[in-house]
């Protein structure tokens, strides 16, 4: 091969190498642009979803707060300032049944979603109400299905307790400090409204006080 031919071959080889390098760099640039674009889309999407999730959560909380402020039809209330809060020994005669507040025993009934199958002392249950619990009671007018439905709901809800009370007039009664509601069935939508509004609600004299490590019963 002549010197001219060798030089031409070398030049052609160099040109091919340069062309390959340019093509590789072009691919790298395209890949970087594609990666950046995809990453940007993902970040924007996640940010948008995050904003949506936050707004959705805030909206639900606002709806819950608004619902909690609305009065519940049929609810009875008592002046919390006139309900005693002194710890006493022995039996207390309450002006309402079940009681919604007043002087009470120094020991509270454990109210961490506890379902009691026998009647419990009013004086201990009232102390639980002072801690922000809702007390669900029922008598023989309540059906077995309603009792089971309520028991399942209470068992899932901290700061609640449930027990039978044959002396009450209504089939099902929900009591919080200074507030009470009587319903005929567990399916009554006011049951959920009462729980939402008064479990650790604004009526609580001692918000955050324990509902565990109190008295227990069968």
Short mmCIF file of C-alpha atoms in Angstrom, two decimals, residues 7-206:
data_model
loop_
_atom_site.label_atom_id
_atom_site.label_comp_id
_atom_site.label_asym_id
_atom_site.label_seq_id
_atom_site.Cartn_x
_atom_site.Cartn_y
_atom_site.Cartn_z
CA UNK A 7 -2.62 8.24 5.10
CA UNK A 8 -6.09 8.13 3.58
CA UNK A 9 -6.96 4.95 5.53
CA UNK A 10 -5.72 6.51 8.76
CA UNK A 11 -7.71 9.66 8.08
CA UNK A 12 -10.83 7.62 7.35
CA UNK A 13 -10.36 5.60 10.55
CA UNK A 14 -9.91 8.79 12.59
CA UNK A 15 -12.99 10.29 10.99
CA UNK A 16 -15.05 7.17 11.86
CA UNK A 17 -13.80 7.27 15.46
CA UNK A 18 -14.69 10.96 15.76
CA UNK A 19 -18.11 10.26 14.29
CA UNK A 20 -18.65 7.45 16.80
CA UNK A 21 -17.55 9.73 19.65
CA UNK A 22 -19.95 12.45 18.50
CA UNK A 23 -22.78 9.92 18.26
CA UNK A 24 -21.99 8.62 21.77
CA UNK A 25 -21.96 12.15 23.18
CA UNK A 26 -25.25 12.87 21.45
CA UNK A 27 -26.77 9.74 23.00
CA UNK A 28 -25.46 10.76 26.42
CA UNK A 29 -26.99 14.23 26.03
CA UNK A 30 -30.34 12.72 25.00
CA UNK A 31 -30.24 10.31 27.94
CA UNK A 32 -29.44 13.15 30.36
CA UNK A 33 -32.26 15.27 28.96
CA UNK A 34 -34.64 12.29 29.15
CA UNK A 35 -33.58 11.51 32.72
CA UNK A 36 -33.98 15.13 33.80
CA UNK A 37 -37.36 15.34 32.09
CA UNK A 38 -38.65 12.14 33.71
CA UNK A 39 -37.29 13.19 37.10
CA UNK A 40 -38.93 16.58 36.77
CA UNK A 41 -42.26 14.99 35.85
CA UNK A 42 -42.02 12.62 38.83
CA UNK A 43 -41.08 15.40 41.25
CA UNK A 44 -43.86 17.65 39.97
CA UNK A 45 -46.29 14.74 40.16
CA UNK A 46 -45.26 13.86 43.71
CA UNK A 47 -45.43 17.50 44.73
CA UNK A 48 -48.87 17.79 43.19
CA UNK A 49 -50.01 14.62 44.94
CA UNK A 50 -48.54 15.86 48.21
CA UNK A 51 -50.42 19.13 47.91
CA UNK A 52 -53.60 17.23 47.03
CA UNK A 53 -53.15 14.85 49.97
CA UNK A 54 -52.53 17.70 52.39
CA UNK A 55 -55.48 19.68 51.09
CA UNK A 56 -57.67 16.59 51.22
CA UNK A 57 -56.62 15.85 54.81
CA UNK A 58 -57.18 19.46 55.82
CA UNK A 59 -60.58 19.44 54.15
CA UNK A 60 -61.59 16.25 55.98
CA UNK A 61 -60.38 17.71 59.29
CA UNK A 62 -62.33 20.90 58.64
CA UNK A 63 -65.44 18.89 57.82
CA UNK A 64 -64.98 16.86 60.99
CA UNK A 65 -64.50 20.02 63.05
CA UNK A 66 -67.57 21.60 61.46
CA UNK A 67 -69.62 18.47 62.14
CA UNK A 68 -68.41 18.43 65.74
CA UNK A 69 -69.66 21.98 66.28
CA UNK A 70 -73.16 21.27 65.02
CA UNK A 71 -75.77 20.48 67.69
CA UNK A 72 -76.99 16.91 67.83
CA UNK A 73 -80.74 16.49 67.61
CA UNK A 74 -82.25 15.18 70.83
CA UNK A 75 -79.12 15.77 72.89
CA UNK A 76 -79.55 16.85 76.51
CA UNK A 77 -77.02 19.13 78.20
CA UNK A 78 -76.25 20.23 81.73
CA UNK A 79 -74.31 23.24 82.98
CA UNK A 80 -70.78 21.90 83.48
CA UNK A 81 -70.08 24.60 86.10
CA UNK A 82 -72.80 23.14 88.30
CA UNK A 83 -71.49 19.58 88.08
CA UNK A 84 -69.30 18.83 91.07
CA UNK A 85 -65.85 17.36 90.58
CA UNK A 86 -64.91 16.41 94.14
CA UNK A 87 -63.52 12.96 94.90
CA UNK A 88 -65.80 11.26 97.41
CA UNK A 89 -66.17 7.83 98.99
CA UNK A 90 -69.36 5.80 98.83
CA UNK A 91 -72.48 6.18 96.73
CA UNK A 92 -73.43 9.45 95.03
CA UNK A 93 -77.05 10.34 94.21
CA UNK A 94 -77.04 11.82 90.72
CA UNK A 95 -79.89 13.91 89.26
CA UNK A 96 -79.78 12.07 85.94
CA UNK A 97 -79.49 8.42 84.94
CA UNK A 98 -76.94 7.48 83.75
CA UNK A 99 -74.98 10.35 85.30
CA UNK A 100 -73.11 12.80 83.09
CA UNK A 101 -70.94 14.39 85.76
CA UNK A 102 -70.71 15.34 89.39
CA UNK A 103 -68.74 14.26 92.42
CA UNK A 104 -67.19 10.85 91.90
CA UNK A 105 -64.84 8.18 93.16
CA UNK A 106 -61.13 8.89 92.94
CA UNK A 107 -60.65 5.78 90.78
CA UNK A 108 -61.86 5.83 87.19
CA UNK A 109 -63.11 2.90 85.16
CA UNK A 110 -60.62 1.89 82.52
CA UNK A 111 -62.05 3.42 79.36
CA UNK A 112 -59.64 2.42 76.61
CA UNK A 113 -62.37 0.92 74.45
CA UNK A 114 -63.47 -1.37 77.28
CA UNK A 115 -66.71 -3.33 76.93
CA UNK A 116 -68.06 -4.45 80.30
CA UNK A 117 -70.70 -7.19 80.36
CA UNK A 118 -72.02 -6.27 83.81
CA UNK A 119 -73.17 -2.97 85.33
CA UNK A 120 -70.36 -0.79 86.65
CA UNK A 121 -70.38 1.77 89.49
CA UNK A 122 -71.63 5.20 88.43
CA UNK A 123 -69.07 6.92 90.63
CA UNK A 124 -66.15 5.35 88.75
CA UNK A 125 -67.70 5.79 85.31
CA UNK A 126 -68.26 9.50 85.98
CA UNK A 127 -64.55 9.85 86.69
CA UNK A 128 -63.95 8.39 83.22
CA UNK A 129 -66.23 11.05 81.73
CA UNK A 130 -64.12 13.67 83.48
CA UNK A 131 -61.15 12.33 81.51
CA UNK A 132 -62.99 12.83 78.21
CA UNK A 133 -64.52 9.40 77.72
CA UNK A 134 -67.91 8.61 76.21
CA UNK A 135 -69.88 6.02 78.16
CA UNK A 136 -72.27 3.82 76.15
CA UNK A 137 -75.00 2.07 78.15
CA UNK A 138 -77.95 -0.11 77.16
CA UNK A 139 -80.85 -1.99 78.67
CA UNK A 140 -83.06 -4.94 77.69
CA UNK A 141 -84.80 -2.87 74.99
CA UNK A 142 -81.63 -2.96 72.89
CA UNK A 143 -81.36 -5.91 70.50
CA UNK A 144 -78.44 -8.33 70.60
CA UNK A 145 -77.40 -7.08 67.17
CA UNK A 146 -77.33 -3.48 68.39
CA UNK A 147 -75.36 -4.43 71.48
CA UNK A 148 -72.78 -6.26 69.37
CA UNK A 149 -72.54 -3.37 66.90
CA UNK A 150 -71.93 -0.92 69.72
CA UNK A 151 -69.44 -3.25 71.39
CA UNK A 152 -67.45 -3.53 68.16
CA UNK A 153 -67.43 0.26 67.75
CA UNK A 154 -66.40 0.92 71.33
CA UNK A 155 -63.64 -1.71 71.23
CA UNK A 156 -62.00 0.23 68.39
CA UNK A 157 -62.25 3.61 70.11
CA UNK A 158 -59.91 4.77 72.89
CA UNK A 159 -61.59 6.94 75.53
CA UNK A 160 -64.84 4.99 75.41
CA UNK A 161 -66.44 2.37 77.62
CA UNK A 162 -69.64 0.38 77.49
CA UNK A 163 -71.78 -1.43 80.04
CA UNK A 164 -75.39 -2.57 80.62
CA UNK A 165 -77.72 -0.41 82.71
CA UNK A 166 -81.15 -1.90 83.32
CA UNK A 167 -82.27 1.22 85.23
CA UNK A 168 -82.06 3.67 82.32
CA UNK A 169 -85.22 4.53 80.39
CA UNK A 170 -83.90 4.54 76.81
CA UNK A 171 -82.65 1.49 74.94
CA UNK A 172 -79.22 2.99 74.24
CA UNK A 173 -77.65 5.99 75.95
CA UNK A 174 -74.42 7.81 75.21
CA UNK A 175 -73.04 10.02 77.96
CA UNK A 176 -70.19 12.52 78.04
CA UNK A 177 -69.41 15.12 80.70
CA UNK A 178 -72.48 17.36 80.74
CA UNK A 179 -74.02 15.78 77.61
CA UNK A 180 -76.29 12.83 76.92
CA UNK A 181 -78.13 11.26 74.00
CA UNK A 182 -80.71 8.48 73.95
CA UNK A 183 -81.35 6.45 70.77
CA UNK A 184 -83.36 3.36 69.90
CA UNK A 185 -80.87 1.61 67.61
CA UNK A 186 -77.13 1.44 67.04
CA UNK A 187 -77.72 2.38 63.39
CA UNK A 188 -78.91 5.85 64.38
CA UNK A 189 -76.42 8.27 62.70
CA UNK A 190 -76.40 10.39 65.85
CA UNK A 191 -74.37 7.69 67.59
CA UNK A 192 -71.36 8.37 65.37
CA UNK A 193 -71.89 12.12 65.63
CA UNK A 194 -71.89 11.93 69.42
CA UNK A 195 -68.70 9.88 69.51
CA UNK A 196 -66.98 12.18 67.02
CA UNK A 197 -67.96 15.25 68.98
CA UNK A 198 -67.34 14.14 72.55
CA UNK A 199 -64.54 11.55 72.65
CA UNK A 200 -61.85 13.80 74.17
CA UNK A 201 -64.10 16.66 73.09
CA UNK A 202 -64.18 20.29 74.20
CA UNK A 203 -66.40 19.41 77.16
CA UNK A 204 -63.60 17.39 78.79
CA UNK A 205 -62.65 18.82 82.22
CA UNK A 206 -59.30 16.99 82.21
#
